[in-house]
Short mmCIF file of N, CA, C and O in Angstrom, two decimals:
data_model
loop_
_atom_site.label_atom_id
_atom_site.label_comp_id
_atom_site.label_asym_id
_atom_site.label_seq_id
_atom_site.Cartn_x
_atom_site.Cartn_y
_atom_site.Cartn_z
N UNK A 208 -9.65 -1.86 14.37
CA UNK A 208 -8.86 -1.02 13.48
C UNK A 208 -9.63 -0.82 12.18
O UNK A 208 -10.04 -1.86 11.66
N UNK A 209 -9.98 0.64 11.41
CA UNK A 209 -10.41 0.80 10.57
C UNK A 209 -9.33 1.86 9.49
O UNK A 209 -8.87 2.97 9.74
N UNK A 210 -9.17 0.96 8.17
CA UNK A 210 -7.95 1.58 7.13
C UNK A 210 -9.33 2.33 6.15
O UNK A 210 -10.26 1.75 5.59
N UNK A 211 -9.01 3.83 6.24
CA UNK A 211 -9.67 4.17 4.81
C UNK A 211 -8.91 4.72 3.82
O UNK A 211 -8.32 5.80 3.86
N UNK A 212 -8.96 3.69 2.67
CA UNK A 212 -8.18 3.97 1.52
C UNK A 212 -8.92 5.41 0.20
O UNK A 212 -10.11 5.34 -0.10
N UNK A 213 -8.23 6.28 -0.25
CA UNK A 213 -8.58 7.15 -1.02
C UNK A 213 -7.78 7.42 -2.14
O UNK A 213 -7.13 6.43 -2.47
N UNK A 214 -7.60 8.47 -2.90
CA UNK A 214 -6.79 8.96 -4.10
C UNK A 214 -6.20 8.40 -5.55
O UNK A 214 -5.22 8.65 -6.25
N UNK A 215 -7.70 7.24 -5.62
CA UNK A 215 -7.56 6.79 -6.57
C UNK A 215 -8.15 6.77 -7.84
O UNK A 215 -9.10 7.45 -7.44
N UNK A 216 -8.42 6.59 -9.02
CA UNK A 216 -8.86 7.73 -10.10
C UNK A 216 -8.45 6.98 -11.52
O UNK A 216 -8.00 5.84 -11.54
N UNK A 217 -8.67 7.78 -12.68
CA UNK A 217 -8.27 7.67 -14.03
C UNK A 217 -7.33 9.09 -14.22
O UNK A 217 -7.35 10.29 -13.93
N UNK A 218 -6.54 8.13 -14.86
CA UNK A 218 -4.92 8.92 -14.97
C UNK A 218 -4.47 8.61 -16.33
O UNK A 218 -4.74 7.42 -16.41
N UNK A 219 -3.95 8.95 -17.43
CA UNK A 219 -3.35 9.01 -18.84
C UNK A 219 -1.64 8.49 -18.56
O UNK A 219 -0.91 9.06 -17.75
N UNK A 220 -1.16 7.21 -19.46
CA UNK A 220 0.14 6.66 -19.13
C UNK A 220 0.50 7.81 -18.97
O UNK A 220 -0.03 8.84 -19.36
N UNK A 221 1.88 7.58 -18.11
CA UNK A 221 3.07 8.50 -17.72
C UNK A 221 2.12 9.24 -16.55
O UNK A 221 2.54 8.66 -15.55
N UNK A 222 1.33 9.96 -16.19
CA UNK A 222 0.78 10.19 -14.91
C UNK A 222 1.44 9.84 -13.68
O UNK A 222 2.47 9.19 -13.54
N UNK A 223 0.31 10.63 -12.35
CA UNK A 223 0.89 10.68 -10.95
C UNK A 223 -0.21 10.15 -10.37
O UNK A 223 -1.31 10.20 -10.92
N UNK A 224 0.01 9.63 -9.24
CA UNK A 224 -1.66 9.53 -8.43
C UNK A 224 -0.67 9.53 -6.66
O UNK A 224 0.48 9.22 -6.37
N UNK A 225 -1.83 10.05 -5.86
CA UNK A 225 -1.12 9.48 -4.18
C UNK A 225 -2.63 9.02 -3.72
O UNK A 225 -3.74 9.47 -3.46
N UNK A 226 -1.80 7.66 -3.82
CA UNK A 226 -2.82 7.30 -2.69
C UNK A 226 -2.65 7.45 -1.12
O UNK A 226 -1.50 7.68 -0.76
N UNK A 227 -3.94 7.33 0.23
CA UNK A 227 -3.90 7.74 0.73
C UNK A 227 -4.48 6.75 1.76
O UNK A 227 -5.63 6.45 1.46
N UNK A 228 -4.11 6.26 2.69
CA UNK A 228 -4.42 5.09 3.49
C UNK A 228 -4.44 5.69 5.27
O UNK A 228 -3.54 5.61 6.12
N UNK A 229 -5.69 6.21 5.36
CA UNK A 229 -5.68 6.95 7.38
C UNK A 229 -6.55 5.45 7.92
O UNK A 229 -7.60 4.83 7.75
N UNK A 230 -4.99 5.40 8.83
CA UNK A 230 -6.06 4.29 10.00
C UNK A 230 -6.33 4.89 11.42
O UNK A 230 -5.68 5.78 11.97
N UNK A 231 -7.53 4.12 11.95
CA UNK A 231 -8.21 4.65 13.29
C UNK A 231 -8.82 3.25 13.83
O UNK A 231 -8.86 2.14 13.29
N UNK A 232 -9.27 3.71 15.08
CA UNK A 232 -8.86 2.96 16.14
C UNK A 232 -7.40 2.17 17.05
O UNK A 232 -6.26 2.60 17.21
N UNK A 233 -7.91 1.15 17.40
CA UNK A 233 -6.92 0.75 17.96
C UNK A 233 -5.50 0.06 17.18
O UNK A 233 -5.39 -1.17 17.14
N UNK A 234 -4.48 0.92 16.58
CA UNK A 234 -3.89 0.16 15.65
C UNK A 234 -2.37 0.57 16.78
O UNK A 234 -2.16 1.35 17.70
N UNK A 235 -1.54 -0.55 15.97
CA UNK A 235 -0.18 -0.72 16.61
C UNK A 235 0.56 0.58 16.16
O UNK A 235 0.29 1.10 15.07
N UNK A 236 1.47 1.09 16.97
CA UNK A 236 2.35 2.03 16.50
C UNK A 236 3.77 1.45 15.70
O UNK A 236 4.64 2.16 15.19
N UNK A 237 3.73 -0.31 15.75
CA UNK A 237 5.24 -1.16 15.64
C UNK A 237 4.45 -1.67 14.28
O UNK A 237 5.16 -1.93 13.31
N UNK A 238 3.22 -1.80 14.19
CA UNK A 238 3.23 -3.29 13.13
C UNK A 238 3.21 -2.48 11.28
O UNK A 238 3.06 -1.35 10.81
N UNK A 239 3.38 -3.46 10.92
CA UNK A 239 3.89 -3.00 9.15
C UNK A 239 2.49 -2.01 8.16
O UNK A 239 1.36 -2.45 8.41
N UNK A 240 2.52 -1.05 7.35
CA UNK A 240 1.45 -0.39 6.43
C UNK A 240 1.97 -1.12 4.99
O UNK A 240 3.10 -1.20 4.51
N UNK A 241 0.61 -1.63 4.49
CA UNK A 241 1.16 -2.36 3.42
C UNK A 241 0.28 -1.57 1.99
O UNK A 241 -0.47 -0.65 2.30
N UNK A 242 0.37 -1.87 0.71
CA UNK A 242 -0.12 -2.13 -0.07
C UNK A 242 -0.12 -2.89 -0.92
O UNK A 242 0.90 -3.44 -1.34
N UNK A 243 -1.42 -3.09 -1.40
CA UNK A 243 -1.69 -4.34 -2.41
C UNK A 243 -2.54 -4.20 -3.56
O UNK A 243 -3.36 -3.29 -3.62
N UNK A 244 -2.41 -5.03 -4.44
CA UNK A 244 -3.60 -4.27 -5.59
C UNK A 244 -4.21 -5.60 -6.06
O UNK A 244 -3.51 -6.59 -5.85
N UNK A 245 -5.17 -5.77 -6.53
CA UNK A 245 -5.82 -6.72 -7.49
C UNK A 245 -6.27 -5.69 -8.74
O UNK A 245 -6.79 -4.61 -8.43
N UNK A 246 -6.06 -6.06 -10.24
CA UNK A 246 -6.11 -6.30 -11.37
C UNK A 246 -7.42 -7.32 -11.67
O UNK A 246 -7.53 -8.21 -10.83
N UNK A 247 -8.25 -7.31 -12.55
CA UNK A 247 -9.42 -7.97 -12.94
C UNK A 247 -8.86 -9.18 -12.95
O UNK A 247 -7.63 -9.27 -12.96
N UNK A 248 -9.48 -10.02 -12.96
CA UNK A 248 -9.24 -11.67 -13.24
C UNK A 248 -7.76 -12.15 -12.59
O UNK A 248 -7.25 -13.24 -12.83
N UNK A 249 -7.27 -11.32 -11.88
CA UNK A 249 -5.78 -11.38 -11.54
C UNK A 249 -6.06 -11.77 -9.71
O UNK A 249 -6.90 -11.39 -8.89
N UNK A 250 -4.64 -12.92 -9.66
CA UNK A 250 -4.71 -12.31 -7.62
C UNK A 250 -4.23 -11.41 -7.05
O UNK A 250 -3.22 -11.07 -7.66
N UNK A 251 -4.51 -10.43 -5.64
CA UNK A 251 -4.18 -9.87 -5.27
C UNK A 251 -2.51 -10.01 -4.88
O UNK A 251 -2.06 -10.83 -4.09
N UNK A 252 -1.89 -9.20 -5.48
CA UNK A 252 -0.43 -9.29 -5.39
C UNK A 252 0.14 -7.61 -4.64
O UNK A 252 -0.35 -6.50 -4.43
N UNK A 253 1.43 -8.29 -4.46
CA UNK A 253 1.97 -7.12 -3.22
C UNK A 253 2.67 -5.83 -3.56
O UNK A 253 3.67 -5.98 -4.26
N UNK A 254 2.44 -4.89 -3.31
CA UNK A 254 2.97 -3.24 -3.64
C UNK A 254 4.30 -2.98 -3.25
O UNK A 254 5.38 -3.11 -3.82
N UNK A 255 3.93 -2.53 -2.01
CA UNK A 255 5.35 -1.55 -1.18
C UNK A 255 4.17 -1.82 0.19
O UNK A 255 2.94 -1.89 0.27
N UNK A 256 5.45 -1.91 1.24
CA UNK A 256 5.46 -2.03 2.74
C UNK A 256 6.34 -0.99 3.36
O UNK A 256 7.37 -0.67 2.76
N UNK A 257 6.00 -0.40 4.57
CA UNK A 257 6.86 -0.08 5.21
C UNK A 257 6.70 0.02 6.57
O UNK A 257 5.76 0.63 7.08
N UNK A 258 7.74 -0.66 7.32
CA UNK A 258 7.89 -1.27 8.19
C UNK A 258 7.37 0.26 9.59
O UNK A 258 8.19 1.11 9.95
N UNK A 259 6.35 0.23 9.96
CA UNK A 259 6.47 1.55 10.79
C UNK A 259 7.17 1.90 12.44
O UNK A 259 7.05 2.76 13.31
N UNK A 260 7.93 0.66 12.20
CA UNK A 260 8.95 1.06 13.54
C UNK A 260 10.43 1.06 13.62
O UNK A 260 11.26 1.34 14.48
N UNK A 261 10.45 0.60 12.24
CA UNK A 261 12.23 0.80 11.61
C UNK A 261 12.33 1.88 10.51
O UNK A 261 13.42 2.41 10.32
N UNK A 262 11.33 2.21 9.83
CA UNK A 262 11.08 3.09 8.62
C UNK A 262 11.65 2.58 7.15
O UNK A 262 11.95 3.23 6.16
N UNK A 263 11.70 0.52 7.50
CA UNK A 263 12.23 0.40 6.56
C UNK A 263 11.45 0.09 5.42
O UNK A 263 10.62 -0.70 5.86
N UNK A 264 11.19 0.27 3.95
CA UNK A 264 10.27 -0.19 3.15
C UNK A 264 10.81 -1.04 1.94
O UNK A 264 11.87 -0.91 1.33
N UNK A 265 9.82 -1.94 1.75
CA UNK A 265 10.44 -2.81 0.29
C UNK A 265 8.92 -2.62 -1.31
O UNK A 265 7.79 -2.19 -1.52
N UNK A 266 9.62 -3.05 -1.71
CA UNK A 266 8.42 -2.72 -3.09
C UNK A 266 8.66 -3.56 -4.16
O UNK A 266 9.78 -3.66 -4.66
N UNK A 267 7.58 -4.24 -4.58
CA UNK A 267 7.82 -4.79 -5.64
C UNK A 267 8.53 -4.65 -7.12
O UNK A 267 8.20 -3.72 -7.86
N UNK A 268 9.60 -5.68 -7.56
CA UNK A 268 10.23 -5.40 -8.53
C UNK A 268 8.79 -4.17 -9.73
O UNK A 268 9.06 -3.01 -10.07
N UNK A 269 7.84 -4.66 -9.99
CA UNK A 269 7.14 -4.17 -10.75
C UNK A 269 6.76 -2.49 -10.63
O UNK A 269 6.28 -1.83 -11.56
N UNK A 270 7.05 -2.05 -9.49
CA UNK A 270 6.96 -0.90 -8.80
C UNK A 270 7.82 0.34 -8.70
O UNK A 270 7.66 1.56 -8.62
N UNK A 271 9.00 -0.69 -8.73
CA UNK A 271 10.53 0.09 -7.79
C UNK A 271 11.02 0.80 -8.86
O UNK A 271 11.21 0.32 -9.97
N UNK A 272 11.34 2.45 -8.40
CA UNK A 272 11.70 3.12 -8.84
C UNK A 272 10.83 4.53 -9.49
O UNK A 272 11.14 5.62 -9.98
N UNK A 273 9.34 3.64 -9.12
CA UNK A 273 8.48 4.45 -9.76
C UNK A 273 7.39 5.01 -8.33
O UNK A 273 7.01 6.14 -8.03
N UNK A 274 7.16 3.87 -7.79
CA UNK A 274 5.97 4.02 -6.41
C UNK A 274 7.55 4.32 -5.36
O UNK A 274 8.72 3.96 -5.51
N UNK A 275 6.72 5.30 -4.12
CA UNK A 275 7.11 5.48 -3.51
C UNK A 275 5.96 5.18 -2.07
O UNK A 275 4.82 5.52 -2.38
N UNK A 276 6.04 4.78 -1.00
CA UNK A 276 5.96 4.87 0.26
C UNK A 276 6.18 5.79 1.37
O UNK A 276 7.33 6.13 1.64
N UNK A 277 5.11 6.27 2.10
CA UNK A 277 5.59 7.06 3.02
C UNK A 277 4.70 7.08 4.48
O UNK A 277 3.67 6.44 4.63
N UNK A 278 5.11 7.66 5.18
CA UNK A 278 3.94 7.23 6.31
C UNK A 278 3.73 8.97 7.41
O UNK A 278 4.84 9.38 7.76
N UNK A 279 3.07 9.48 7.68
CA UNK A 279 3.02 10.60 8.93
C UNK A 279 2.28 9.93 9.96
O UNK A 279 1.10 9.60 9.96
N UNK A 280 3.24 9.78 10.89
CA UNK A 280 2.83 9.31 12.39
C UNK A 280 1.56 10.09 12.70
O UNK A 280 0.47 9.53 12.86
N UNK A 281 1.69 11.06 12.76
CA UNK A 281 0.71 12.47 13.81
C UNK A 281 -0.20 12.15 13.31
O UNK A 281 -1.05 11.76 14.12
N UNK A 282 -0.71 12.06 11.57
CA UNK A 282 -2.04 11.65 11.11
C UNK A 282 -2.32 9.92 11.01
O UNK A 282 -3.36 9.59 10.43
N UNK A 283 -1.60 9.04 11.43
CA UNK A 283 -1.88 7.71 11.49
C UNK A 283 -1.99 7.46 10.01
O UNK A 283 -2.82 6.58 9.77
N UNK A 284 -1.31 8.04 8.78
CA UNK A 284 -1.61 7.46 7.96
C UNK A 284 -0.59 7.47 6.39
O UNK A 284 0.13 8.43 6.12
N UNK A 285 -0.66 6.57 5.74
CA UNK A 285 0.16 5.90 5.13
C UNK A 285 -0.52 6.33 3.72
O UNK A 285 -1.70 6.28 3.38
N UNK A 286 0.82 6.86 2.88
CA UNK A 286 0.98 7.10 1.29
C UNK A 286 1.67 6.25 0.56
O UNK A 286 2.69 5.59 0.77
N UNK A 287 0.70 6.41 -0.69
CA UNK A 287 1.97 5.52 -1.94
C UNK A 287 1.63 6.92 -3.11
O UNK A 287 0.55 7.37 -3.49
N UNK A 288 2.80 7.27 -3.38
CA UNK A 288 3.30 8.16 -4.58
C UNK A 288 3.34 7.14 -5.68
O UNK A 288 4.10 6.17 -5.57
N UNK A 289 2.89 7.22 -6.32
CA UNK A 289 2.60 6.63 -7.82
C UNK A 289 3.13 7.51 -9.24
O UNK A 289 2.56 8.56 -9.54
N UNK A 290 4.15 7.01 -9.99
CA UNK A 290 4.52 8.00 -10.36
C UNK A 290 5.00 7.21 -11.79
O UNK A 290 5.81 6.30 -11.61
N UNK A 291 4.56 7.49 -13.28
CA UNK A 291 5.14 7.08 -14.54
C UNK A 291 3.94 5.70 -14.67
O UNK A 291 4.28 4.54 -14.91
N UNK A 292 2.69 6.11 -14.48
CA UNK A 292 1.95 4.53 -14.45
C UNK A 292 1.86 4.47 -15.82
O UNK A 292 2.14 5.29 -16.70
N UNK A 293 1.36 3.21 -15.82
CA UNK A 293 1.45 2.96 -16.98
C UNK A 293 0.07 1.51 -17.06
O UNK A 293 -0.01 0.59 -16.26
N UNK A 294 -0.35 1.62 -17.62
CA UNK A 294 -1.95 0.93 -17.50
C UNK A 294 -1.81 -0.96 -17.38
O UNK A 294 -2.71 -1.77 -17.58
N UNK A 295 -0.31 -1.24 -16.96
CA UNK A 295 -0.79 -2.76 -16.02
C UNK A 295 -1.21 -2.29 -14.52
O UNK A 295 -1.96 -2.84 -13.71
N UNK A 296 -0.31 -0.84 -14.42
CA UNK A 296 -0.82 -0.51 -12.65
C UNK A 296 -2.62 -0.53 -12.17
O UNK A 296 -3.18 -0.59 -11.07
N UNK A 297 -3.19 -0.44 -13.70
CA UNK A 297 -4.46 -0.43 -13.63
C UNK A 297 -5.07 -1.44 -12.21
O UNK A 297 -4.37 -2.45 -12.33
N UNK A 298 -5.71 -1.61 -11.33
CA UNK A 298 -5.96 -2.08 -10.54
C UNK A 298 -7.20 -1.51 -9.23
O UNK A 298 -7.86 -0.48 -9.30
N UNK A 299 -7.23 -2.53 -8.10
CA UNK A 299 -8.25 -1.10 -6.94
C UNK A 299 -6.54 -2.06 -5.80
O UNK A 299 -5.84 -3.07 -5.86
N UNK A 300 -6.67 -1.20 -5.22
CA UNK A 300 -5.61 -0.65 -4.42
C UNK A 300 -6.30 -0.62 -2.74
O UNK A 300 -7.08 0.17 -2.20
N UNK A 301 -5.60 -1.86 -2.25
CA UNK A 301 -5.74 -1.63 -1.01
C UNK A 301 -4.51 -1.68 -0.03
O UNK A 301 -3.44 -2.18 -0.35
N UNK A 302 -4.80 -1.07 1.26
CA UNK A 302 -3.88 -1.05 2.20
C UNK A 302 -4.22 -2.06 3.41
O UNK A 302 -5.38 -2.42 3.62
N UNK A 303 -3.22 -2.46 4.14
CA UNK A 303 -3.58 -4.04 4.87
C UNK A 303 -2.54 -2.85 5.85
O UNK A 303 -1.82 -1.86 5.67
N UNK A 304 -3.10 -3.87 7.11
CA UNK A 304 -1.87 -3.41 8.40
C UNK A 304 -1.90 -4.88 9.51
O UNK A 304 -2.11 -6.00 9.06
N UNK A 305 -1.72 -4.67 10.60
CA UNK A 305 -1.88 -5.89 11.35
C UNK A 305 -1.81 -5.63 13.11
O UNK A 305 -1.29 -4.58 13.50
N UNK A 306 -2.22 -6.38 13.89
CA UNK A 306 -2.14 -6.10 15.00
C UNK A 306 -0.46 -5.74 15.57
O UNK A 306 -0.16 -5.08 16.56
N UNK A 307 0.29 -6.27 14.78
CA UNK A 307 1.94 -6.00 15.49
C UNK A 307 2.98 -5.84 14.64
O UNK A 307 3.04 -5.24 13.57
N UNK A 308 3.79 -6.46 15.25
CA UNK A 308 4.89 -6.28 14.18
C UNK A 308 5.31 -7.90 14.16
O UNK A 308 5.01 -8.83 14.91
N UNK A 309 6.36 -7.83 12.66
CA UNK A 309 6.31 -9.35 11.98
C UNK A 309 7.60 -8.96 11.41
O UNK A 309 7.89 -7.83 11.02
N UNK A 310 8.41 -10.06 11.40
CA UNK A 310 9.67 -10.34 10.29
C UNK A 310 10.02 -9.79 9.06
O UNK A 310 9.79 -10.43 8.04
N UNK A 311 10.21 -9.40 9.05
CA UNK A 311 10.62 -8.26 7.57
C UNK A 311 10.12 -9.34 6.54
O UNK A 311 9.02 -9.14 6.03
N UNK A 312 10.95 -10.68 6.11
CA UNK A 312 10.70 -11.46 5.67
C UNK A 312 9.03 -11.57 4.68
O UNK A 312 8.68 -11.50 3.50
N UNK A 313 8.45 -11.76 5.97
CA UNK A 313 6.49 -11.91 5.77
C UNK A 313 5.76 -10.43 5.72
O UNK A 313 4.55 -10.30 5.88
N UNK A 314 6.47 -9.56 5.54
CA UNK A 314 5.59 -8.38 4.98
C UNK A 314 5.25 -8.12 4.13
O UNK A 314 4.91 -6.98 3.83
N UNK A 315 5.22 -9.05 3.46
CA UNK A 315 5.16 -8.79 1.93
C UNK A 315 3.80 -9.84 1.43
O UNK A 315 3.25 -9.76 0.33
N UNK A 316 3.54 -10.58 2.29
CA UNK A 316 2.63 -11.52 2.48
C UNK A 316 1.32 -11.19 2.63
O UNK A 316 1.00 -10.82 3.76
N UNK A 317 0.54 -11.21 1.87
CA UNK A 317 -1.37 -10.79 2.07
C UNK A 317 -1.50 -11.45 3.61
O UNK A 317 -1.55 -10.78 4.63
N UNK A 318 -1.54 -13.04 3.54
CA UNK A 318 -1.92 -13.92 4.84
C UNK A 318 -1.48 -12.72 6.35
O UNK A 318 -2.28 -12.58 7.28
N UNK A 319 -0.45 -12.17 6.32
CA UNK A 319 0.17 -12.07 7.31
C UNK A 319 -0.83 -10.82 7.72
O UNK A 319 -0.88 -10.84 8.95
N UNK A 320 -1.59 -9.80 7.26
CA UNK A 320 -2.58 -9.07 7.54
C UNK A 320 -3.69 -9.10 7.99
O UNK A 320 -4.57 -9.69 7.37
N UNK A 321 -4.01 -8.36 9.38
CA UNK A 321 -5.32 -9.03 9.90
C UNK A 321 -6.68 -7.49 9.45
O UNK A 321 -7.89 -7.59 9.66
N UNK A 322 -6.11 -6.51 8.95
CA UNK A 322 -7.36 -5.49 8.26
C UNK A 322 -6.75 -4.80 7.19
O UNK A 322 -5.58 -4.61 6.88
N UNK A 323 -7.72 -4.50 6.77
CA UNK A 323 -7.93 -4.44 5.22
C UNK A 323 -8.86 -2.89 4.93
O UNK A 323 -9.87 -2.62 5.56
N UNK A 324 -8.27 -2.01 3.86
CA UNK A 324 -9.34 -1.05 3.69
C UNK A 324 -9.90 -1.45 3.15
O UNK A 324 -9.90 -2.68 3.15
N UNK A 325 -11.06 -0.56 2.03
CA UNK A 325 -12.20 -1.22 0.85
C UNK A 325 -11.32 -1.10 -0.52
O UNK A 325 -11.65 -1.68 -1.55
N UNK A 326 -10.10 -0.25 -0.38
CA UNK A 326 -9.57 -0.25 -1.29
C UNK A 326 -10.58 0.73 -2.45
O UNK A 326 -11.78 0.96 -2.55
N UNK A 327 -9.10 1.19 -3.37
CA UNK A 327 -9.32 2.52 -4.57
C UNK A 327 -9.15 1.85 -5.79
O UNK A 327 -8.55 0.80 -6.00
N UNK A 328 -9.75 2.56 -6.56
CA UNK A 328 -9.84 1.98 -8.26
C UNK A 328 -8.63 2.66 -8.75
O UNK A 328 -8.63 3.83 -8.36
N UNK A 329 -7.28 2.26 -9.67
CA UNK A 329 -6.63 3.23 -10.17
C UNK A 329 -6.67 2.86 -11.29
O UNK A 329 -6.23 1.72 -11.38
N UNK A 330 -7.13 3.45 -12.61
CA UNK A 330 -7.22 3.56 -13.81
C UNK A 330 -6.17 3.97 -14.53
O UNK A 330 -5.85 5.16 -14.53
N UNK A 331 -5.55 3.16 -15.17
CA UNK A 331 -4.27 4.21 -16.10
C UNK A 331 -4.30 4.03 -17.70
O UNK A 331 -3.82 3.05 -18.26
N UNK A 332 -4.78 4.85 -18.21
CA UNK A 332 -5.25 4.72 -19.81
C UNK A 332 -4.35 5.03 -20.73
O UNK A 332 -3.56 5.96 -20.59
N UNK A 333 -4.41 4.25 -21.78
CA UNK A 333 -3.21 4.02 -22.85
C UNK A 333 -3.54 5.00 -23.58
O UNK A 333 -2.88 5.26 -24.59
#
């Protein structure tokens, strides 16, 4: 399975960005599209998920209300609408997926991901 992550950039607070996550090869049609970001000197901490065989998604308190999630089957590939950033979102931005499907619970979990894109830079300037 190969995730290529894109649509990420320098943006002025209050800004939009979509990122853009197409996977290929052999990937599950059941198992979870995630995102995640690392911040400089920071650990990689968790975005928004959505579950791609229930359509259900969760998002981090830090997020919610502002990022959105979305997924198109036909192109195998998974969006985050970014919307009102504001320069802690500053970060590179990756998308994780996994061979199957997993507990709602652990989607939210880096460990629980077995690929990884290279991940996008998102810049949000004060």
């Amino acid at each position: 399975v190969q995730l290529q992550a894109s649509g990420g950039g320098l943006v002025q607070t209050g800004g939009s960005l979509r990122l853009s996550c197409a996977a290929s090869g052999r990937t599950s049609s059941s198992a979870p599209m995630a995102w995640f970001r690392q911040a400089p000197g920071k650990e990689r901490e968790f975005v928004s998920v959505i579950d791609t065989w229930t359509g259900n998604t969760i998002y981090a308190d830090s997020v919610k209300g502002r990022f959105t999630i979305s997924r198109d089957r036909a192109k195998n590939t998974v969006y985050l609408e970014m919307n009102s950033l504001k320069p802690e979102d500053t970060a590179v931005y990756y998308c994780a997926t996994r061979s199957g499907r997993i507990v709602t619970s652990s989607q939210t979990q880096a460990g629980v991901y077995d690929y990884w894109g290279q991940g996008t830079l998102v810049t949000v300037s004060s």
